[in-house]
Amino acid sequence: MKCRYCQTTFAIDYDEEDAAMDKSRIELQMQREKFEHQDKIRKDAKKSRLIACFTLLIVIFVIVAAYIINSKEEQKNQEDSASFEESKAASITYVSDFSEIPDAQFDEMQNLAMDAAQKGIDINTISGLTADTPELCASYLLTAKEGNGNRLVFVYKDTWHKNSDSIETYVFYYIKNLQLLSDGTVKYNVYVQNENSSFIWNNNFIDGEKSFDLCYTKAISSNADFNVKEK
């Protein structure tokens, strides 16, 4: 080999076997580095999986622990609520006799029932159908034989007219849960309820039963779980 600057000729001792060995060492080194890199990737992946599994276990533990704590708190709240309701129920005194209802409040409840009875008539007075003012027939106090609860029932007679025909029906309305207060007054639900059925008369729907006995059976006798007092 000649130097291009000084034109001196050199002899290079080139050994193909040494070159092959150098190449093999280089390839071996590259393979080792590749293996070490892949091994590092596998270890990192394994480490990541372990961390993920550990994190998942922690999350599951936290969720289960929170569920157990919430369940215990909910159970305690339910027990406290049940105890409160039992205590509240024990402290509530329900009206069991007409004498416990102040006259003024009885009149208020009777007026509420009367208004409901009149509305029942007003709804049906169409197409030539008219009716007299509802007539109060009887008042009953129903008290639960077991546990708490009561209802004040008013039975009315409705007289309907159409053309030259007339018919009498009997309806009932009631107020529930009359409770005695410490000042001697009565707390009650102002919503007036009824369970009156309807039938067709002279091509019109009218409410009630065709006899007092049928109305009494539906309003009073069918409530076998209650004691009955008439005013």
CSV table of C-alpha atoms in Angstrom, one decimal:
chain,number,residue,atom,x,y,z
A,1,MET,CA,0.0,0.0,0.0
A,2,LYS,CA,1.5,3.4,-1.0
A,3,CYS,CA,1.1,6.6,1.0
A,4,ARG,CA,-0.5,9.3,-1.2
A,5,TYR,CA,1.6,12.1,0.4
A,6,CYS,CA,5.1,10.7,0.5
A,7,GLN,CA,4.7,7.9,-2.0
A,8,THR,CA,6.1,5.4,0.5
A,9,THR,CA,5.1,1.9,0.0
A,10,PHE,CA,3.9,-0.1,3.1
A,11,ALA,CA,3.1,-3.7,3.4
A,12,ILE,CA,0.0,-4.6,5.5
A,13,ASP,CA,-0.2,-7.8,7.2
A,14,TYR,CA,-3.9,-8.8,6.7
A,15,ASP,CA,-5.0,-12.0,8.4
A,16,GLU,CA,-8.4,-13.2,7.2
A,17,GLU,CA,-8.7,-15.5,10.2
A,18,ASP,CA,-8.1,-12.6,12.6
A,19,ALA,CA,-10.6,-10.5,10.7
A,20,ALA,CA,-13.2,-13.3,11.0
A,21,MET,CA,-12.6,-13.6,14.7
A,22,ASP,CA,-13.0,-9.9,15.2
A,23,LYS,CA,-16.2,-10.0,13.2
A,24,SER,CA,-17.4,-12.9,15.4
A,25,ARG,CA,-16.5,-11.0,18.5
A,26,ILE,CA,-18.4,-7.9,17.3
A,27,GLU,CA,-21.4,-10.0,16.4
A,28,LEU,CA,-21.3,-11.8,19.7
A,29,GLN,CA,-21.0,-8.5,21.5
A,30,MET,CA,-24.0,-7.2,19.6
A,31,GLN,CA,-26.0,-10.3,20.4
A,32,ARG,CA,-25.1,-10.0,24.1
A,33,GLU,CA,-26.2,-6.4,24.1
A,34,LYS,CA,-29.4,-7.4,22.3
A,35,PHE,CA,-30.0,-10.2,24.8
A,36,GLU,CA,-29.3,-7.9,27.7
A,37,HIS,CA,-31.7,-5.3,26.3
A,38,GLN,CA,-34.4,-7.8,25.7
A,39,ASP,CA,-33.8,-9.2,29.2
A,40,LYS,CA,-34.1,-5.7,30.6
A,41,ILE,CA,-37.4,-5.2,28.7
A,42,ARG,CA,-38.7,-8.6,30.1
A,43,LYS,CA,-37.7,-7.6,33.6
A,44,ASP,CA,-39.2,-4.2,33.3
A,45,ALA,CA,-42.4,-5.7,31.9
A,46,LYS,CA,-42.5,-8.3,34.8
A,47,LYS,CA,-41.9,-5.5,37.2
A,48,SER,CA,-44.7,-3.4,35.7
A,49,ARG,CA,-47.1,-6.4,35.9
A,50,LEU,CA,-46.2,-7.0,39.5
A,51,ILE,CA,-46.8,-3.3,40.3
A,52,ALA,CA,-50.1,-3.4,38.4
A,53,CYS,CA,-51.2,-6.6,40.2
A,54,PHE,CA,-50.2,-5.1,43.5
A,55,THR,CA,-52.0,-1.9,42.7
A,56,LEU,CA,-55.1,-3.9,41.7
A,57,LEU,CA,-55.0,-5.8,45.0
A,58,ILE,CA,-54.8,-2.5,46.9
A,59,VAL,CA,-57.8,-1.1,44.9
A,60,ILE,CA,-59.8,-4.3,45.6
A,61,PHE,CA,-58.9,-4.2,49.2
A,62,VAL,CA,-59.9,-0.6,49.5
A,63,ILE,CA,-63.2,-1.3,47.7
A,64,VAL,CA,-64.0,-4.4,49.9
A,65,ALA,CA,-63.1,-2.5,53.0
A,66,ALA,CA,-65.2,0.5,52.0
A,67,TYR,CA,-68.1,-1.9,51.2
A,68,ILE,CA,-67.8,-3.6,54.6
A,69,ILE,CA,-67.6,-0.3,56.4
A,70,ASN,CA,-70.6,1.1,54.4
A,71,SER,CA,-72.6,-2.1,55.1
A,72,LYS,CA,-71.9,-1.8,58.8
A,73,GLU,CA,-72.9,1.8,58.8
A,74,GLU,CA,-76.0,1.1,56.8
A,75,GLN,CA,-77.0,-1.7,59.1
A,76,LYS,CA,-76.4,0.6,62.1
A,77,ASN,CA,-78.4,3.3,60.5
A,78,GLN,CA,-81.2,0.9,59.8
A,79,GLU,CA,-81.1,-0.4,63.4
A,80,ASP,CA,-81.1,3.2,64.7
A,81,SER,CA,-83.9,4.1,62.3
A,82,ALA,CA,-85.9,1.0,63.4
A,83,SER,CA,-85.3,1.9,67.0
A,84,PHE,CA,-86.3,5.5,66.4
A,85,GLU,CA,-89.5,4.4,64.6
A,86,GLU,CA,-90.3,1.9,67.4
A,87,SER,CA,-89.7,4.7,70.0
A,88,LYS,CA,-91.7,7.1,67.9
A,89,ALA,CA,-94.6,4.6,67.4
A,90,ALA,CA,-94.5,3.9,71.2
A,91,SER,CA,-94.8,7.6,71.9
A,92,ILE,CA,-97.7,8.2,69.5
A,93,THR,CA,-101.2,7.8,71.0
A,94,TYR,CA,-104.0,7.1,68.5
A,95,VAL,CA,-107.5,8.3,69.0
A,96,SER,CA,-109.6,5.3,70.3
A,97,ASP,CA,-112.9,7.0,71.2
A,98,PHE,CA,-115.0,9.9,69.9
A,99,SER,CA,-114.7,11.6,73.3
A,100,GLU,CA,-111.0,12.2,72.6
A,101,ILE,CA,-111.8,14.4,69.6
A,102,PRO,CA,-112.5,18.0,70.4
A,103,ASP,CA,-115.9,19.1,69.0
A,104,ALA,CA,-114.3,21.8,66.9
A,105,GLN,CA,-111.9,19.4,65.2
A,106,PHE,CA,-114.6,16.8,64.7
A,107,ASP,CA,-116.7,19.5,62.9
A,108,GLU,CA,-113.6,20.3,60.7
A,109,MET,CA,-113.2,16.7,59.7
A,110,GLN,CA,-116.9,16.3,59.0
A,111,ASN,CA,-116.8,19.4,56.8
A,112,LEU,CA,-113.8,18.0,54.9
A,113,ALA,CA,-115.7,14.8,54.3
A,114,MET,CA,-118.8,16.7,53.3
A,115,ASP,CA,-116.8,18.7,50.7
A,116,ALA,CA,-115.4,15.5,49.3
A,117,ALA,CA,-118.9,14.0,49.1
A,118,GLN,CA,-120.2,17.1,47.3
A,119,LYS,CA,-117.3,17.0,44.8
A,120,GLY,CA,-118.2,13.4,44.1
A,121,ILE,CA,-121.7,14.6,43.1
A,122,ASP,CA,-120.5,17.6,41.1
A,123,ILE,CA,-118.3,15.4,38.9
A,124,ASN,CA,-121.3,13.2,37.9
A,125,THR,CA,-124.0,15.9,37.5
A,126,ILE,CA,-124.1,16.1,33.7
A,127,SER,CA,-126.5,15.4,30.9
A,128,GLY,CA,-129.6,16.3,32.9
A,129,LEU,CA,-128.5,14.5,36.0
A,130,THR,CA,-128.9,16.4,39.3
A,131,ALA,CA,-128.6,15.5,42.9
A,132,ASP,CA,-129.5,16.9,46.3
A,133,THR,CA,-127.0,17.9,48.9
A,134,PRO,CA,-125.4,14.8,50.5
A,135,GLU,CA,-127.1,13.8,53.7
A,136,LEU,CA,-125.0,12.5,56.6
A,137,CYS,CA,-126.3,9.2,57.8
A,138,ALA,CA,-123.7,8.0,60.3
A,139,SER,CA,-120.1,8.4,61.6
A,140,TYR,CA,-117.9,5.6,62.7
A,141,LEU,CA,-114.5,5.4,64.4
A,142,LEU,CA,-112.5,2.4,63.4
A,143,THR,CA,-109.4,1.5,65.6
A,144,ALA,CA,-106.9,-1.2,64.9
A,145,LYS,CA,-107.3,-4.4,67.0
A,146,GLU,CA,-103.5,-4.9,66.8
A,147,GLY,CA,-100.9,-2.3,66.4
A,148,ASN,CA,-101.7,1.3,65.6
A,149,GLY,CA,-103.9,3.1,63.1
A,150,ASN,CA,-107.5,4.3,62.9
A,151,ARG,CA,-109.9,6.0,60.6
A,152,LEU,CA,-112.9,8.2,61.0
A,153,VAL,CA,-115.7,7.2,58.5
A,154,PHE,CA,-118.6,9.3,57.3
A,155,VAL,CA,-121.5,7.7,55.5
A,156,TYR,CA,-123.7,9.9,53.3
A,157,LYS,CA,-126.9,9.4,51.3
A,158,ASP,CA,-127.0,10.9,47.8
A,159,THR,CA,-130.4,11.4,46.1
A,160,TRP,CA,-130.1,11.6,42.3
A,161,HIS,CA,-132.7,12.9,39.8
A,162,LYS,CA,-133.1,12.7,36.1
A,163,ASN,CA,-136.3,13.6,34.3
A,164,SER,CA,-139.0,12.1,36.5
A,165,ASP,CA,-136.8,9.4,38.0
A,166,SER,CA,-135.0,9.4,41.3
A,167,ILE,CA,-132.6,7.0,43.1
A,168,GLU,CA,-130.8,7.0,46.4
A,169,THR,CA,-127.2,5.8,46.8
A,170,TYR,CA,-124.9,5.5,49.9
A,171,VAL,CA,-121.3,6.6,49.8
A,172,PHE,CA,-118.6,6.8,52.5
A,173,TYR,CA,-115.5,8.9,53.0
A,174,TYR,CA,-112.8,8.6,55.7
A,175,ILE,CA,-109.9,10.3,57.3
A,176,LYS,CA,-106.9,8.2,58.6
A,177,ASN,CA,-104.4,8.3,61.4
A,178,LEU,CA,-106.0,10.5,64.1
A,179,GLN,CA,-103.3,11.1,66.8
A,180,LEU,CA,-103.7,12.6,70.2
A,181,LEU,CA,-101.3,15.4,71.0
A,182,SER,CA,-100.1,16.5,74.4
A,183,ASP,CA,-102.3,19.6,74.4
A,184,GLY,CA,-105.4,17.6,73.9
A,185,THR,CA,-105.9,18.3,70.2
A,186,VAL,CA,-105.9,15.8,67.4
A,187,LYS,CA,-103.4,15.6,64.5
A,188,TYR,CA,-104.9,14.0,61.4
A,189,ASN,CA,-104.4,13.6,57.7
A,190,VAL,CA,-106.5,16.2,55.9
A,191,TYR,CA,-106.7,14.1,52.8
A,192,VAL,CA,-110.1,12.5,52.6
A,193,GLN,CA,-110.2,9.0,51.0
A,194,ASN,CA,-113.0,6.9,49.5
A,195,GLU,CA,-113.4,3.5,48.0
A,196,ASN,CA,-116.8,4.1,46.4
A,197,SER,CA,-117.7,2.1,43.3
A,198,SER,CA,-119.9,3.4,40.4
A,199,PHE,CA,-122.7,2.0,38.3
A,200,ILE,CA,-124.8,3.2,35.4
A,201,TRP,CA,-128.3,4.7,36.1
A,202,ASN,CA,-130.3,6.4,33.3
A,203,ASN,CA,-127.2,6.5,31.0
A,204,ASN,CA,-125.1,8.2,33.7
A,205,PHE,CA,-122.5,7.0,36.1
A,206,ILE,CA,-123.3,7.6,39.7
A,207,ASP,CA,-121.3,6.6,42.8
A,208,GLY,CA,-122.2,4.5,45.8
A,209,GLU,CA,-124.2,1.5,46.8
A,210,LYS,CA,-128.0,1.0,46.4
A,211,SER,CA,-128.6,0.4,50.1
A,212,PHE,CA,-127.2,1.5,53.4
A,213,ASP,CA,-126.4,-2.1,54.4
A,214,LEU,CA,-124.3,-2.6,51.3
A,215,CYS,CA,-122.4,0.6,52.0
A,216,TYR,CA,-121.9,-0.4,55.7
A,217,THR,CA,-120.6,-3.8,54.6
A,218,LYS,CA,-118.0,-2.2,52.3
A,219,ALA,CA,-117.0,0.6,54.6
A,220,ILE,CA,-117.2,-1.1,58.0
A,221,SER,CA,-117.8,-4.8,58.1
A,222,SER,CA,-115.1,-5.6,55.5
A,223,ASN,CA,-112.5,-4.1,57.9
A,224,ALA,CA,-112.3,-7.1,60.3
A,225,ASP,CA,-109.0,-5.9,61.7
A,226,PHE,CA,-110.7,-2.9,63.3
A,227,ASN,CA,-112.9,-2.3,66.3
A,228,VAL,CA,-115.9,-0.1,65.5
A,229,LYS,CA,-117.6,2.7,67.4
A,230,GLU,CA,-120.6,4.7,66.2
A,231,LYS,CA,-121.1,8.3,67.2
